[in-house]
Short mmCIF file of N, CA and C in Angstrom, two decimals:
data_model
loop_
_atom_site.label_atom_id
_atom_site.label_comp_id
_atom_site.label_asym_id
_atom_site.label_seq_id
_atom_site.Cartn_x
_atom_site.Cartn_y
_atom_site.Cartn_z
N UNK A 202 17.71 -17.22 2.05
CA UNK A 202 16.40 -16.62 2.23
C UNK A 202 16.29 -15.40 1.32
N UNK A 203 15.18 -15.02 0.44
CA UNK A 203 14.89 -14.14 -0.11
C UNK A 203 13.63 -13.81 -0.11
N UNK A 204 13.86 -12.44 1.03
CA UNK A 204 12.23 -12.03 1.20
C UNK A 204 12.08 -10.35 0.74
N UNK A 205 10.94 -10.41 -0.19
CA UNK A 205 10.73 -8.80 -0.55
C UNK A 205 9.60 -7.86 0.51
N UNK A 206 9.67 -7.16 0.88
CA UNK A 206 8.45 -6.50 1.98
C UNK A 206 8.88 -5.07 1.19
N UNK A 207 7.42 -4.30 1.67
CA UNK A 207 7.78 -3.28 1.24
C UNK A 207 7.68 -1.99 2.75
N UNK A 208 8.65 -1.23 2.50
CA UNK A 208 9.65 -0.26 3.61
C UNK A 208 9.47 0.56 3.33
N UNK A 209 8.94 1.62 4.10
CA UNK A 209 9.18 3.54 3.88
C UNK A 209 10.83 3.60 4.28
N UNK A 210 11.30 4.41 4.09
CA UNK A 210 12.87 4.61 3.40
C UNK A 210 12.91 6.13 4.61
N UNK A 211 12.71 6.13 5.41
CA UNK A 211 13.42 7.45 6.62
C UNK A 211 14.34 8.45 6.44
N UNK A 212 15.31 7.72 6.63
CA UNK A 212 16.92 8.37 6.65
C UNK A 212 17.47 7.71 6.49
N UNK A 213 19.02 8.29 6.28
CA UNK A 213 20.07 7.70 6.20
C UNK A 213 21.12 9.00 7.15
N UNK A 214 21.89 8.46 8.18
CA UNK A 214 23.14 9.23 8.63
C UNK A 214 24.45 8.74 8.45
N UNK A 215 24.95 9.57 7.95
CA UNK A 215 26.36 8.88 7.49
C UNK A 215 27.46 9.57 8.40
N UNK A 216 28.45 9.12 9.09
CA UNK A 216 29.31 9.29 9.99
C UNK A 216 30.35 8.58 9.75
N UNK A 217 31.93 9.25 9.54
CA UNK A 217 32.82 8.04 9.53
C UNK A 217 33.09 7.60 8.70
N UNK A 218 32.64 7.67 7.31
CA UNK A 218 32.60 6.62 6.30
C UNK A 218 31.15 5.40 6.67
N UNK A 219 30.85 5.49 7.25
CA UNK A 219 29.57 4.49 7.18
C UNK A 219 28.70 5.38 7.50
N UNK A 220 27.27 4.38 6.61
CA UNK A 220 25.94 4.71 6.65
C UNK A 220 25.13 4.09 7.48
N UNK A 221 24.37 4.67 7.93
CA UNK A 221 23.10 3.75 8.83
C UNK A 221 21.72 4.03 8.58
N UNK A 222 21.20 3.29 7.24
CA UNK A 222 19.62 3.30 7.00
C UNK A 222 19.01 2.90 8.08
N UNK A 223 17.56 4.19 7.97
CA UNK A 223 16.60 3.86 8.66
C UNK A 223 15.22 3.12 7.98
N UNK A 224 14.66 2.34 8.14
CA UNK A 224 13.26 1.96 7.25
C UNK A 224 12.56 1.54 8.46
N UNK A 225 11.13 1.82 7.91
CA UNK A 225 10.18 1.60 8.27
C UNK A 225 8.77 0.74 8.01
N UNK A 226 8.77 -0.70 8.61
CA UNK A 226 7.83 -1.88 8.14
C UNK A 226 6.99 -1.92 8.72
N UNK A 227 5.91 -1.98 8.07
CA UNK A 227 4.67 -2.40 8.80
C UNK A 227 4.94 -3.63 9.41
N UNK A 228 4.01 -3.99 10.59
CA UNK A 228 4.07 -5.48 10.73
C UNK A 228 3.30 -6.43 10.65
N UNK A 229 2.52 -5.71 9.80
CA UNK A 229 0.86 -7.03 9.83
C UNK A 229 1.74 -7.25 8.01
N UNK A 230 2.75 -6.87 7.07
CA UNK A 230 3.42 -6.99 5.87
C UNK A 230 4.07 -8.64 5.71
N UNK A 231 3.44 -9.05 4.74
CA UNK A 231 3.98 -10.63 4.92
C UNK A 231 5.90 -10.85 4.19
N UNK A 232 6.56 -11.65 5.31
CA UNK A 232 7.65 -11.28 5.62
C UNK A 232 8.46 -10.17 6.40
N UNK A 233 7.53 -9.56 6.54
CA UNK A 233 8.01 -8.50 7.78
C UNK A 233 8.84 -9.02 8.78
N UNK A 234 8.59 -9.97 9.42
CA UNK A 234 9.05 -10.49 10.89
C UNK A 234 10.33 -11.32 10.17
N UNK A 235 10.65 -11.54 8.89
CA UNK A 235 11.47 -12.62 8.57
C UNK A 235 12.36 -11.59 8.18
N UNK A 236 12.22 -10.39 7.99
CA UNK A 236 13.31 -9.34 7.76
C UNK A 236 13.84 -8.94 9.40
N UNK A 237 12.90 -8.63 10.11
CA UNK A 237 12.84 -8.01 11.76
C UNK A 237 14.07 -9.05 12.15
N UNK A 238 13.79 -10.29 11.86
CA UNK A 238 15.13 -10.91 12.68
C UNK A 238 16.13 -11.11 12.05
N UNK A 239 16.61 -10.42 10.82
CA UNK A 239 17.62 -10.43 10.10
C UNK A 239 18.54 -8.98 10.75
N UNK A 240 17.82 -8.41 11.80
CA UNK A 240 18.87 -7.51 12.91
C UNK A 240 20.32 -8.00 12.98
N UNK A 241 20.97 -7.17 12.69
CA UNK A 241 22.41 -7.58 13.50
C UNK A 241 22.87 -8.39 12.43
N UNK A 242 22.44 -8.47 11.55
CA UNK A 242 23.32 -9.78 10.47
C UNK A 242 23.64 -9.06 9.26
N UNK A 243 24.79 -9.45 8.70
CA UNK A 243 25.18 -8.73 7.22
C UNK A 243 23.95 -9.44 6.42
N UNK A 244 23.30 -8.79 5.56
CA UNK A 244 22.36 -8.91 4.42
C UNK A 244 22.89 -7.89 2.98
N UNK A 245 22.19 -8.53 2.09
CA UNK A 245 21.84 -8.14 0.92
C UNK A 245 21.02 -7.46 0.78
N UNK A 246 20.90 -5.84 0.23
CA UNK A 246 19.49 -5.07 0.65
C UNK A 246 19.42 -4.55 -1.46
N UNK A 247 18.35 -4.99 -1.70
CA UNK A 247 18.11 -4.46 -2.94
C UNK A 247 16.75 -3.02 -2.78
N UNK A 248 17.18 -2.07 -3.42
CA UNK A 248 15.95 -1.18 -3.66
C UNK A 248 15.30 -0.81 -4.55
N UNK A 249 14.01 -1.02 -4.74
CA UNK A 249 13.64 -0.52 -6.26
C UNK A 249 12.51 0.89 -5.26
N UNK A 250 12.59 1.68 -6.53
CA UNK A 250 11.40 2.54 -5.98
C UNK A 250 10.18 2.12 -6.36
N UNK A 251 9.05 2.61 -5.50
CA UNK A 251 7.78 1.98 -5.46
C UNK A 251 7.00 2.50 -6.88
N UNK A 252 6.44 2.26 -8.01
CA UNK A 252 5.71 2.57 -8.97
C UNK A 252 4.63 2.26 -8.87
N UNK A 253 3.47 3.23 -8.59
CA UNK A 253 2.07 2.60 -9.06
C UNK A 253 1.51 2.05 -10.51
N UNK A 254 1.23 0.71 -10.49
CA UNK A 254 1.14 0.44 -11.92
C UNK A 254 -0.30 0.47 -12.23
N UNK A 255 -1.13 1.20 -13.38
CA UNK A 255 -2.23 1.35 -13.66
C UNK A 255 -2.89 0.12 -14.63
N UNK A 256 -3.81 -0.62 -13.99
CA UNK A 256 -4.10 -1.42 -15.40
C UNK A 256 -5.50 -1.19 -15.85
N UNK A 257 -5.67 -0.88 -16.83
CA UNK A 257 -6.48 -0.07 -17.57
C UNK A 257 -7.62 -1.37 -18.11
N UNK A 258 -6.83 -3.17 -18.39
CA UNK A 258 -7.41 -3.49 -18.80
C UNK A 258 -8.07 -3.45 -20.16
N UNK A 259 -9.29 -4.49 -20.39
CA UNK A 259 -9.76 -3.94 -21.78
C UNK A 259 -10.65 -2.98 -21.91
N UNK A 260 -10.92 -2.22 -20.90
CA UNK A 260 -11.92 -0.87 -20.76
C UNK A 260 -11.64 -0.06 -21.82
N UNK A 261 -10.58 0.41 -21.83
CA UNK A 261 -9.78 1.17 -22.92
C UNK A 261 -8.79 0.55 -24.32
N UNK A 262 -9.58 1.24 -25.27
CA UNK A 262 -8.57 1.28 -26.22
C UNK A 262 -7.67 1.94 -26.95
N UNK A 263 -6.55 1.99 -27.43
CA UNK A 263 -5.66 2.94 -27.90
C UNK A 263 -6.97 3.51 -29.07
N UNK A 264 -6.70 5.09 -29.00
CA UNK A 264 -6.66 5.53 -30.74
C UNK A 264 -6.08 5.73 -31.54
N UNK A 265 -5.77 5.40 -32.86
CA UNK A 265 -4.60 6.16 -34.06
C UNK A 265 -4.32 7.34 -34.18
N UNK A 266 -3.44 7.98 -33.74
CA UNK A 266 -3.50 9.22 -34.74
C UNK A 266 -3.75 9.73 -35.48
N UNK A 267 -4.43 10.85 -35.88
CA UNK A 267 -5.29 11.01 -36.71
C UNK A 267 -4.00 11.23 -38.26
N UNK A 268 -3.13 11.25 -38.28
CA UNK A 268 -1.80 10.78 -38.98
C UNK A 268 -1.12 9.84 -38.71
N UNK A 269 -1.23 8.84 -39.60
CA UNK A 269 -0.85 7.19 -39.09
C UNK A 269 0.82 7.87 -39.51
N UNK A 270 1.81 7.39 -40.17
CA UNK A 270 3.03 7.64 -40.68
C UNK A 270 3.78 8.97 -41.15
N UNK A 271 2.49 9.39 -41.61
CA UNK A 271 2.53 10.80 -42.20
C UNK A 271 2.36 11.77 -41.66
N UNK A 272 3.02 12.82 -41.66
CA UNK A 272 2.34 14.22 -40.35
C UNK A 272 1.97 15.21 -41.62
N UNK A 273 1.06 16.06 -40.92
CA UNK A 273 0.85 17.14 -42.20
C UNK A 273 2.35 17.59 -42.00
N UNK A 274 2.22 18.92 -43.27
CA UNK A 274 2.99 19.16 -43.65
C UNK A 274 4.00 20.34 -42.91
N UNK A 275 2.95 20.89 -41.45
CA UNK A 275 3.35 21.88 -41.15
C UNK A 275 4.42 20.79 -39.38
N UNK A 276 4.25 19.77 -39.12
CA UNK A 276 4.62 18.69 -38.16
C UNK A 276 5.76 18.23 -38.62
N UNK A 277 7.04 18.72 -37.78
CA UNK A 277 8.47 18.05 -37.86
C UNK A 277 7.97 16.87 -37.09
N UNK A 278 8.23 15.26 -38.13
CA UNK A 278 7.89 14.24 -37.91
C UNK A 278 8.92 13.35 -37.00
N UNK A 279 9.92 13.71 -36.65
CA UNK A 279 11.18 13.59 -35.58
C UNK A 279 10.89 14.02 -34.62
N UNK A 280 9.88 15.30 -34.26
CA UNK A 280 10.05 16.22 -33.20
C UNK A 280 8.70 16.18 -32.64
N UNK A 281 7.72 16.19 -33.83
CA UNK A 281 6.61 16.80 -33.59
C UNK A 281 5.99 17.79 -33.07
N UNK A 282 7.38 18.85 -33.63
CA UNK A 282 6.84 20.53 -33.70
C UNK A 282 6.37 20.98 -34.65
N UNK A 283 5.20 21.79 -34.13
CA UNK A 283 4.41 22.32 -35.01
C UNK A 283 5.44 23.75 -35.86
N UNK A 284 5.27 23.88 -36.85
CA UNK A 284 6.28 24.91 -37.48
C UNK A 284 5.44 25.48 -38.79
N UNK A 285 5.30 26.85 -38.92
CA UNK A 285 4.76 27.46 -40.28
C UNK A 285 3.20 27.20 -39.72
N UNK A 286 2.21 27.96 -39.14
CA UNK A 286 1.06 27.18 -38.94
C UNK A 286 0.44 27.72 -40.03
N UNK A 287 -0.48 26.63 -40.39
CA UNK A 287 -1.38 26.41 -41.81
C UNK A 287 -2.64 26.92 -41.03
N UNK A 288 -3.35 27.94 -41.38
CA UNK A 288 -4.51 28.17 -40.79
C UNK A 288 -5.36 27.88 -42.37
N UNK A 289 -5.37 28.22 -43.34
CA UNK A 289 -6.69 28.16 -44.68
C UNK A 289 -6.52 26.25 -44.57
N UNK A 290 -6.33 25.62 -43.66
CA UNK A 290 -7.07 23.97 -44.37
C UNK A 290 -7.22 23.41 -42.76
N UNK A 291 -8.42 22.91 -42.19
CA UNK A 291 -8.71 22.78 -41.34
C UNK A 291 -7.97 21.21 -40.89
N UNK A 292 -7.58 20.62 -41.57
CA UNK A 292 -6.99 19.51 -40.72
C UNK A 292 -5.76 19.44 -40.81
N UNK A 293 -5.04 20.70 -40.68
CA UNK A 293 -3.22 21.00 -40.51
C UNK A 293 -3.43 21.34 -38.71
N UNK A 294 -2.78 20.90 -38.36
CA UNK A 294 -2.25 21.69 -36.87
C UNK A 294 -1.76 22.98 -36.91
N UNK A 295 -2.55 23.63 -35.44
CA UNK A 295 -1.98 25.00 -35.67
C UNK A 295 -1.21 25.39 -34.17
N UNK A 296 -0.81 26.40 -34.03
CA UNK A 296 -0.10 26.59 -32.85
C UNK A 296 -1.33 26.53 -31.29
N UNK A 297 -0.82 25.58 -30.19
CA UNK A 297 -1.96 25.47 -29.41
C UNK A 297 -3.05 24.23 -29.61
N UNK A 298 -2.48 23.57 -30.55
CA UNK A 298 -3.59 22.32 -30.79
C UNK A 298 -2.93 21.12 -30.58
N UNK A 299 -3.71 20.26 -29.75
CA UNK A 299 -3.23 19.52 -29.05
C UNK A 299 -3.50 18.01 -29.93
#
């Protein structure tokens, strides 16, 4: 049987050399009840942490940088620190520009 549900994560008390996780399942969670009677039995417990994943879809599109390969001249292109700021030419980066 391999069932994934998702668990708030409580505690853990450790005594002895052993641990005793606590979690917490909803029960309207499909597979919930197929974990609930896995009480009392050695299992396999995998954890990932929970990530909200954003999908943006085609709403959005990337923009280029306004320097495709090339950084001006004052942009460590490894780092992308600004260094020496060029203020006399308006499309150098200056300190504070984002």
């Amino acid at each position: 049987m391999n069932t994934t549900i998702k668990a708030h994560f409580k505690q853990a008390t450790v005594k002895g050399g052993v641990a005793v996780l606590q979690l917490e399942v909803l029960t309207d969670a499909a597979g919930a009840f197929d974990v609930i009677k896995q009480a009392g039995r050695t299992v396999v417990l995998t954890i990932e942490s929970e990530q909200q994943e954003l999908d943006f879809g085609d709403e959005y599109e990337t923009e280029p940088l306004p320097f495709d390969d090339e950084r001006p001249a004052n942009v460590d292109f490894e780092t992308s620190e600004i260094y020496d700021p060029i203020e006399d030419e308006d499309h150098m980066l200056t300190e504070g520009s984002n």
